[in-house]
PDB file of C-alpha atoms in Angstrom:
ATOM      1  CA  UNK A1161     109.442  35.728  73.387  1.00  0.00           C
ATOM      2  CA  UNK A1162     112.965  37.193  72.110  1.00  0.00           C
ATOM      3  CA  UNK A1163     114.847  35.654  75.161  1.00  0.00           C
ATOM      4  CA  UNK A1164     116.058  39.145  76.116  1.00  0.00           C
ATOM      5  CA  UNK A1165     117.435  39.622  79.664  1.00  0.00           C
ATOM      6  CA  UNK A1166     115.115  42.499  81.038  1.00  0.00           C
ATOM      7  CA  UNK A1167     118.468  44.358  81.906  1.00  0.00           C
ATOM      8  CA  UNK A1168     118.966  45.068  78.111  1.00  0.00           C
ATOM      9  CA  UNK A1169     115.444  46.869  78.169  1.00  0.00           C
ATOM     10  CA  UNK A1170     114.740  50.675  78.960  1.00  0.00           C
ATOM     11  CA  UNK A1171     111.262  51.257  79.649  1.00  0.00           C
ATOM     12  CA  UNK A1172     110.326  55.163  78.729  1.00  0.00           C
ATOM     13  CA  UNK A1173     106.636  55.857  80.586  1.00  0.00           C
ATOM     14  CA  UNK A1174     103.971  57.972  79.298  1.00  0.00           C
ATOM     15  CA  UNK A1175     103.920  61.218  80.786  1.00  0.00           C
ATOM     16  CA  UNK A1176     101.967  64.322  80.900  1.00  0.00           C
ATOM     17  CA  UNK A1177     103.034  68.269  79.712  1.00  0.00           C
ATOM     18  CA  UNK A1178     101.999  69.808  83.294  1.00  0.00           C
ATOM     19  CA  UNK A1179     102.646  73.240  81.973  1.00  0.00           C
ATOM     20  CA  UNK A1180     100.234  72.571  79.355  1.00  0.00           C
ATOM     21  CA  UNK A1181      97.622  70.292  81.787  1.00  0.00           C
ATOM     22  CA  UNK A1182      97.546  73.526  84.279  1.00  0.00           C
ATOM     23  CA  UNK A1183      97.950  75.912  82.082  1.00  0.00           C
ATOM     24  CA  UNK A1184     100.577  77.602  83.804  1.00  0.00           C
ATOM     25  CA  UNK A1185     101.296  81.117  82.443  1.00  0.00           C
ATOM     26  CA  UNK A1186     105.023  81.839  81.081  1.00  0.00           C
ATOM     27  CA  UNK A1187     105.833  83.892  84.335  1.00  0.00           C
ATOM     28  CA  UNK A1188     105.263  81.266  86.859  1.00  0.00           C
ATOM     29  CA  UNK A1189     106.449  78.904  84.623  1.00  0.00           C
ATOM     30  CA  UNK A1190     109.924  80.327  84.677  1.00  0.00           C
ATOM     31  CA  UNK A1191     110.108  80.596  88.251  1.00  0.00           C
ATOM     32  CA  UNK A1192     109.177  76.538  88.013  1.00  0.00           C
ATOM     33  CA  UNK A1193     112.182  76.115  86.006  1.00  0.00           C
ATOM     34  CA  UNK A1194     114.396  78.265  87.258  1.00  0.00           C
ATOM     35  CA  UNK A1195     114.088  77.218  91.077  1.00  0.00           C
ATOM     36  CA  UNK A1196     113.213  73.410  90.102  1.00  0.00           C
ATOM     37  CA  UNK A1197     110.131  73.125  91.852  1.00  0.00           C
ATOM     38  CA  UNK A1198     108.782  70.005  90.659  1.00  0.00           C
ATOM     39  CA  UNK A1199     111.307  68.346  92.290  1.00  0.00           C
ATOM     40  CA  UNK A1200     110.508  70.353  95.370  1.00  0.00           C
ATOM     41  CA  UNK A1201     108.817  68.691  98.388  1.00  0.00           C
ATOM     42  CA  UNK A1202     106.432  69.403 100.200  1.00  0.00           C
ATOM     43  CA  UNK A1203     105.958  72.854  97.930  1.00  0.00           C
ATOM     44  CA  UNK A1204     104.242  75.383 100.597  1.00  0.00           C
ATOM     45  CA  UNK A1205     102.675  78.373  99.592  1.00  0.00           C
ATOM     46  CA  UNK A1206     101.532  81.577 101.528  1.00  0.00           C
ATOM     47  CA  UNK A1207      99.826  83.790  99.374  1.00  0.00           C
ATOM     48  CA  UNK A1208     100.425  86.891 101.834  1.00  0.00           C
ATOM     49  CA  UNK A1209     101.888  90.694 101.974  1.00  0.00           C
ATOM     50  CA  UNK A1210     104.757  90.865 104.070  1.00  0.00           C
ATOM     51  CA  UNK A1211     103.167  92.031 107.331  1.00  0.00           C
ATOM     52  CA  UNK A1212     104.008  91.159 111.354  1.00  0.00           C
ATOM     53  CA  UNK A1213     100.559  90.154 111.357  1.00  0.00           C
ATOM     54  CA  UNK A1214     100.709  87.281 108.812  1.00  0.00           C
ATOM     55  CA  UNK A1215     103.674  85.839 110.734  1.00  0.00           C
ATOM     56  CA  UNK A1216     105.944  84.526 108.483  1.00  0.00           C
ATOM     57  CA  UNK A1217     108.033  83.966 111.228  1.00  0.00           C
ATOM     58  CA  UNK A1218     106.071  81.045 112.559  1.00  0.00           C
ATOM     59  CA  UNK A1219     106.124  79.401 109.174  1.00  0.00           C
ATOM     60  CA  UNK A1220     109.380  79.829 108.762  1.00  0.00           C
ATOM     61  CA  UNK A1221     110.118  78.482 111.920  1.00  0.00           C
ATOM     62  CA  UNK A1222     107.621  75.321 110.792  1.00  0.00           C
ATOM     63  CA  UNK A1223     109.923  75.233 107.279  1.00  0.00           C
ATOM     64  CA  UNK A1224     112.964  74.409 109.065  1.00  0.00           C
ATOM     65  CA  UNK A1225     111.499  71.926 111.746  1.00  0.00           C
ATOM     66  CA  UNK A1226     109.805  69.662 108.613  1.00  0.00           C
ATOM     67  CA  UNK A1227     113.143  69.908 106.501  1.00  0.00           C
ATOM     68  CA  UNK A1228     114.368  67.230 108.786  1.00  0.00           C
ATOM     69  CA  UNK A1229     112.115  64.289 107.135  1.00  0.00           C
ATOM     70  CA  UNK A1230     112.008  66.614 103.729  1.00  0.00           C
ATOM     71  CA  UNK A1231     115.537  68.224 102.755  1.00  0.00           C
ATOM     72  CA  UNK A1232     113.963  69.731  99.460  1.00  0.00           C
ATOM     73  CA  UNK A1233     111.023  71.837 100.918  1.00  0.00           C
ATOM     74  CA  UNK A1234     110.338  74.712  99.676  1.00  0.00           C
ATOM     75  CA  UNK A1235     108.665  78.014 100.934  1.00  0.00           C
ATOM     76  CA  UNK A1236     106.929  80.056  98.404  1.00  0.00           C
ATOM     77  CA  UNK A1237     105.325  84.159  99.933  1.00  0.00           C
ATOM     78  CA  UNK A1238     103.966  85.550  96.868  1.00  0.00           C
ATOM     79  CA  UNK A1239     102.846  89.110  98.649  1.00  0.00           C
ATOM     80  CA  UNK A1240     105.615  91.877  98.702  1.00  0.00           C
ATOM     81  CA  UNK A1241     105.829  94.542 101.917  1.00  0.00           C
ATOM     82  CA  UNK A1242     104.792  97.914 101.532  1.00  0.00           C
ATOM     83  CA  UNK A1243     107.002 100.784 101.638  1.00  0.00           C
ATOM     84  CA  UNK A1244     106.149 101.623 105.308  1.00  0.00           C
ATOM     85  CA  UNK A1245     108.963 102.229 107.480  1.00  0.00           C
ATOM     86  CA  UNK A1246     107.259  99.633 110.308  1.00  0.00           C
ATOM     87  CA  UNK A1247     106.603  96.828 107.298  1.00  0.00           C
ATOM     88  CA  UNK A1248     110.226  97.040 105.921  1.00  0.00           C
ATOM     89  CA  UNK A1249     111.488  96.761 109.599  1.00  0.00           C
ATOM     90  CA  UNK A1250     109.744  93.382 109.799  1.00  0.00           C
ATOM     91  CA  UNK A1251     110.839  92.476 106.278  1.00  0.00           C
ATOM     92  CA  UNK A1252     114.169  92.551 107.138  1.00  0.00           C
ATOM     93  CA  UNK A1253     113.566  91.014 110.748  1.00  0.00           C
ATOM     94  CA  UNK A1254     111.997  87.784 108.179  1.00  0.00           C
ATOM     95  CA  UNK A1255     115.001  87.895 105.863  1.00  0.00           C
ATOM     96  CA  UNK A1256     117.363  88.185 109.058  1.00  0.00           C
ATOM     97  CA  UNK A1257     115.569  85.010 110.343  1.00  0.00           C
ATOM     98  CA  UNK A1258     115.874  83.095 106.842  1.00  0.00           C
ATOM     99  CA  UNK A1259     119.729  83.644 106.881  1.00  0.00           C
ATOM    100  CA  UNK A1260     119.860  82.720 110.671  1.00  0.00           C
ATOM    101  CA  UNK A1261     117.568  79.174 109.809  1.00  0.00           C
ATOM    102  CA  UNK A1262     120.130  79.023 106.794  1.00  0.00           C
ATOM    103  CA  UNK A1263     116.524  78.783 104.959  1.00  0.00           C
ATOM    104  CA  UNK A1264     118.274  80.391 101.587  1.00  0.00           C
ATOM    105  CA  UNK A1265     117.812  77.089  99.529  1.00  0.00           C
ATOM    106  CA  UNK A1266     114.179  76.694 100.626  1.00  0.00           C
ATOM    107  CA  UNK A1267     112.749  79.715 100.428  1.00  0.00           C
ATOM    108  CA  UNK A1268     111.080  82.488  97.585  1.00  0.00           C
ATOM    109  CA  UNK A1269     109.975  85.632  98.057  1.00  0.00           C
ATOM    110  CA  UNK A1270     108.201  86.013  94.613  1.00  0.00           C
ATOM    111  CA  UNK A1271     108.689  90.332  95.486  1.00  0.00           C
ATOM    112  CA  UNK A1272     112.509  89.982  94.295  1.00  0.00           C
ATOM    113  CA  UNK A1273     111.333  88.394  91.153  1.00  0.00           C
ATOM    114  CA  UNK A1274     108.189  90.408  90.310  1.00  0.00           C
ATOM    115  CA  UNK A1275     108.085  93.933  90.149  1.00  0.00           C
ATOM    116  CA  UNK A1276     104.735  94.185  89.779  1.00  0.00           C
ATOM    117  CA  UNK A1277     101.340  92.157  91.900  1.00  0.00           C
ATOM    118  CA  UNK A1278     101.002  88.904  90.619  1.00  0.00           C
ATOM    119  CA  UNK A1279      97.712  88.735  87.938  1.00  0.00           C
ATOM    120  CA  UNK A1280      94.980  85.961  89.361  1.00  0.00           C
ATOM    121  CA  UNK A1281      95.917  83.136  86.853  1.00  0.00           C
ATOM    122  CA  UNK A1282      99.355  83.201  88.292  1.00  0.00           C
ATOM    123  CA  UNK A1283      98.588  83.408  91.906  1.00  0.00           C
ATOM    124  CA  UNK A1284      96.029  80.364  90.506  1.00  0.00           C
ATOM    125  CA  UNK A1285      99.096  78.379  88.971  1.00  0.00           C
ATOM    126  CA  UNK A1286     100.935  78.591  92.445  1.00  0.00           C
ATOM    127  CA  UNK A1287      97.890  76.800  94.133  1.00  0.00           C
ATOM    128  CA  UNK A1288      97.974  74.541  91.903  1.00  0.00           C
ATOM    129  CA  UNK A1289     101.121  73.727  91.976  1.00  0.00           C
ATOM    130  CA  UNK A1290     101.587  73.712  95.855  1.00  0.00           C
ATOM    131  CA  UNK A1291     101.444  70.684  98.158  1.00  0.00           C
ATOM    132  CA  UNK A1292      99.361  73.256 100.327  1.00  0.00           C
ATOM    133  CA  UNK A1293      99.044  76.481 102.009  1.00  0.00           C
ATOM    134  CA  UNK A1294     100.587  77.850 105.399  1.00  0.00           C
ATOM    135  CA  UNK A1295      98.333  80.880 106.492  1.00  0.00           C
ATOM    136  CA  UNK A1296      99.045  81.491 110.311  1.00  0.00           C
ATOM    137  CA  UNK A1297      98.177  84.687 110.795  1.00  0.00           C
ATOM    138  CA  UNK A1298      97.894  86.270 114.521  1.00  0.00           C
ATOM    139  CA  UNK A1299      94.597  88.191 113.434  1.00  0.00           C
ATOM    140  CA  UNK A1300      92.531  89.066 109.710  1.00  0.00           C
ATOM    141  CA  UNK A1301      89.237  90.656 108.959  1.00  0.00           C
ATOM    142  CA  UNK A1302      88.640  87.809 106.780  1.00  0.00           C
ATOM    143  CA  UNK A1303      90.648  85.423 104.697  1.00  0.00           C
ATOM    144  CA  UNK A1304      89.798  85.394 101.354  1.00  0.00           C
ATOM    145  CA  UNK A1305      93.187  82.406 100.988  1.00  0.00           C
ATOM    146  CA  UNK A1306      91.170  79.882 102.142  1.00  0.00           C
ATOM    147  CA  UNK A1307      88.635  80.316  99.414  1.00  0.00           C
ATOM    148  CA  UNK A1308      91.161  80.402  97.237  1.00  0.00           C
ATOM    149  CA  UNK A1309      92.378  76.909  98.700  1.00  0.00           C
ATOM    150  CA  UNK A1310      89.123  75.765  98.305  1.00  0.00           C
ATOM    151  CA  UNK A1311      88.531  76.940  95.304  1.00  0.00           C
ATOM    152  CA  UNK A1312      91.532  75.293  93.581  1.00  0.00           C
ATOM    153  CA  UNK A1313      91.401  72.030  96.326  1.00  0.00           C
ATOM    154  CA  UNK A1314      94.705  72.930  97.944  1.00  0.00           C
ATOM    155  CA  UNK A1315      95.361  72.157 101.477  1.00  0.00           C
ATOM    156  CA  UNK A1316      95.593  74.981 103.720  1.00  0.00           C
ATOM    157  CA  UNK A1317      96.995  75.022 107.099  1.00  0.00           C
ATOM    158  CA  UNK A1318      95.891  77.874 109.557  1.00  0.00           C
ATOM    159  CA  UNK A1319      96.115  79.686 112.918  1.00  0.00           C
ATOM    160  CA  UNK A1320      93.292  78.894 115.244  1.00  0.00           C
ATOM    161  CA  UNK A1321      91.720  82.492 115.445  1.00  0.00           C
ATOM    162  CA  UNK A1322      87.563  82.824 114.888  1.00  0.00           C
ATOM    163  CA  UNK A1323      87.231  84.243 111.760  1.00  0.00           C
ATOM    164  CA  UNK A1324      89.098  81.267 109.948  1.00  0.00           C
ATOM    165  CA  UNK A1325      86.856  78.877 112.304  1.00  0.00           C
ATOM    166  CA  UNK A1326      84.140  80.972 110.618  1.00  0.00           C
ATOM    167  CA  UNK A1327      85.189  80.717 106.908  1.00  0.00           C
ATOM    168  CA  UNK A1328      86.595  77.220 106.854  1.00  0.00           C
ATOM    169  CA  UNK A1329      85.250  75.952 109.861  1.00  0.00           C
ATOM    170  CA  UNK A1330      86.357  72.176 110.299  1.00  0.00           C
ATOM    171  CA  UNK A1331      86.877  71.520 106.380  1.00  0.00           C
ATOM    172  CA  UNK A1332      90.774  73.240 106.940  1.00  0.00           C
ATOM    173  CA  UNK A1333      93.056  72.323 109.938  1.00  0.00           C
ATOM    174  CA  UNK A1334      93.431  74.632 112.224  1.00  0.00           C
ATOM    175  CA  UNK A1335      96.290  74.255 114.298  1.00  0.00           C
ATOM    176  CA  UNK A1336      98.237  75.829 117.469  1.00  0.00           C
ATOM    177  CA  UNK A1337     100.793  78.181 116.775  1.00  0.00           C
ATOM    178  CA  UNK A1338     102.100  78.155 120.219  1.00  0.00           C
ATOM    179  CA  UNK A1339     103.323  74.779 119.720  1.00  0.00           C
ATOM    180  CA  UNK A1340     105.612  74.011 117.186  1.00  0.00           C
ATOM    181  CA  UNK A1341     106.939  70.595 117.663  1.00  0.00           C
ATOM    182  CA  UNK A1342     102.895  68.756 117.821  1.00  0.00           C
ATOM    183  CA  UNK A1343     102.041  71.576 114.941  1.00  0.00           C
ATOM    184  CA  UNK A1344     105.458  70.061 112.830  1.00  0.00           C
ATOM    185  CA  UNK A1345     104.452  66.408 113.208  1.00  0.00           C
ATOM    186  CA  UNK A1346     100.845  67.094 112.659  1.00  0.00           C
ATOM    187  CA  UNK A1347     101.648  68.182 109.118  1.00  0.00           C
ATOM    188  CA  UNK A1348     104.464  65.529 108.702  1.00  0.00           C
ATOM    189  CA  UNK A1349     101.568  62.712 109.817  1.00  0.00           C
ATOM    190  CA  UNK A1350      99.346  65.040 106.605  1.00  0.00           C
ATOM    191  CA  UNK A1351     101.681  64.517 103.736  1.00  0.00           C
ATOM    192  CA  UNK A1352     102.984  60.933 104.615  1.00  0.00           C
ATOM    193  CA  UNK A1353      99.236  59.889 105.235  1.00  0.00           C
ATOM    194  CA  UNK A1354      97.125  61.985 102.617  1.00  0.00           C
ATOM    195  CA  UNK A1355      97.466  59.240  99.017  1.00  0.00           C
ATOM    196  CA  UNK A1356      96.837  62.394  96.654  1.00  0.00           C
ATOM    197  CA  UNK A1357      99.319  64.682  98.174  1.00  0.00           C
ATOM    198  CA  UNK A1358     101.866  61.734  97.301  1.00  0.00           C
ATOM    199  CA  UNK A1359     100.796  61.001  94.307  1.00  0.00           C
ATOM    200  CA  UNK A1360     100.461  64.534  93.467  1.00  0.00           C
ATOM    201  CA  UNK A1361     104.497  64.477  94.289  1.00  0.00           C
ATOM    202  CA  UNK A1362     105.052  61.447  92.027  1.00  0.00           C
ATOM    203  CA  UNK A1363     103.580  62.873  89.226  1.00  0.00           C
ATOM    204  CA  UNK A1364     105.306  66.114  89.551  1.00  0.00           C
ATOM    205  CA  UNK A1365     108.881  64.829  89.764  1.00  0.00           C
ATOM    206  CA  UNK A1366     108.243  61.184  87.567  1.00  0.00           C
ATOM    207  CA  UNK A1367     105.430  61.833  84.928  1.00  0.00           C
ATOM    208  CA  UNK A1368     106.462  65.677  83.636  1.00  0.00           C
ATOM    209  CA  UNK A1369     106.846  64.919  79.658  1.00  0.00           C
ATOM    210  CA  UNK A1370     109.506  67.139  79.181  1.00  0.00           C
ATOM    211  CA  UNK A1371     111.643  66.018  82.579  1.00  0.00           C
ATOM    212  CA  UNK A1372     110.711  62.118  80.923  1.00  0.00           C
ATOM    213  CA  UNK A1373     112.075  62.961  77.574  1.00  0.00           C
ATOM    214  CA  UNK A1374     114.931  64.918  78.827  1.00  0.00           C
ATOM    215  CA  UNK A1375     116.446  62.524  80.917  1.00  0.00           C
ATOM    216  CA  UNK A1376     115.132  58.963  80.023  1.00  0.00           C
ATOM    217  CA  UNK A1377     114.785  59.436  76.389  1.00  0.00           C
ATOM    218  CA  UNK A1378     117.240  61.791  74.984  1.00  0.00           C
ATOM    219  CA  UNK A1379     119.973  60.042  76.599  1.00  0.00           C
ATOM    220  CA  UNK A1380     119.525  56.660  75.019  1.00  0.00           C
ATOM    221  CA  UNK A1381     118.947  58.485  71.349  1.00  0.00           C
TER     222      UNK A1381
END
């Protein structure tokens, strides 16, 4: 109508307050900001202790094969290792392994942050903030994480070992930990191919109110 050439125009979209939408707590929320992770993807979370048994190894292993086709993933292990001499062994045998992957960028232990456990509605706000869950342990009693995932519609990825058969039986993907290149491109072929996982991502780094008004709007004021 106005004979405007569209280049003179800058369209601000509507957006949503995430923190709000989620109701993340303040704690988590920091960590959010601090570490950027809504520009983060894929955002993986293992909601572990730091034991030989969970084998963080693997996953970190798995971290640096899909940072290939995703520079900005991110590794999030909310659990912290107990102060048994065998435990703090393999914590430093995981940290050893981060430095050697040159993982530093990618990954959070939420232990150097918190000094305390993590409450439920924060270990809730990481689920729902994560693309989904690695939990390949070598061998549990149970696995109350997969509820968890359930509960709060997360994917979770997990060792093939019976009692996770049992608990999630086909509705999670079980997959071989022996084989890390099939296991890599398996997930790859998940978060290309799975429409809410991306637009889960293009909310979280496009439609955050505050990113929208920080650096579309504010600039043009």
């Amino acid at each position: 109508v106005m004979s405007l050439n569209k280049s003179n125009f800058h369209v601000i979209p509507n957006g949503i307050n995430i923190k709000k939408f989620l109701e993340i707590d303040d704690p988590i929320w920091n960590i959010v900001k601090n570490y950027g992770l809504l520009n983060k993807f894929p955002l993986i979370l293992s909601p572990i202790n730091i034991l030989e048994r969970k084998n963080i190894e693997f996953s970190l292993k798995l971290i640096n094969k899909l940072r290939k086709y995703y520079p900005n993933i991110f590794y999030v292990i909310s659990g912290k290792a107990s102060q048994h001499r065998d435990t703090q062994t393999y914590f430093e045998k995981i940290i050893q392994l981060v430095d050697k992957l040159d993982l530093n960028n990618n990954v959070l232990f939420l232990s150097n942050k918190f000094q305390r456990s993590l409450v439920n509605s924060e270990l809730h706000d990481l689920y729902d903030l994560s693309d989904a869950v690695f939990y390949f342990s070598k061998s549990e009693n149970f696995g109350i994480p997969i509820l968890e995932a359930g509960a709060t519609k997360t994917p979770i990825f997990t060792s093939d070992i019976d009692i996770f058969r049992e608990i999630g039986r086909e509705n999670i993907f079980h997959l071989d930990t022996n084989d890390l290149e099939n296991t890599s491109r398996l997930i790859f072929d998940f978060f290309e191919n799975n429409k809410a996982c991306q637009l889960f991502k293009d909310v979280k780094i496009n439609y955050n109110l505050e990113t929208i008004v920080k650096e579309r709007l504010i600039p043009l004021l």
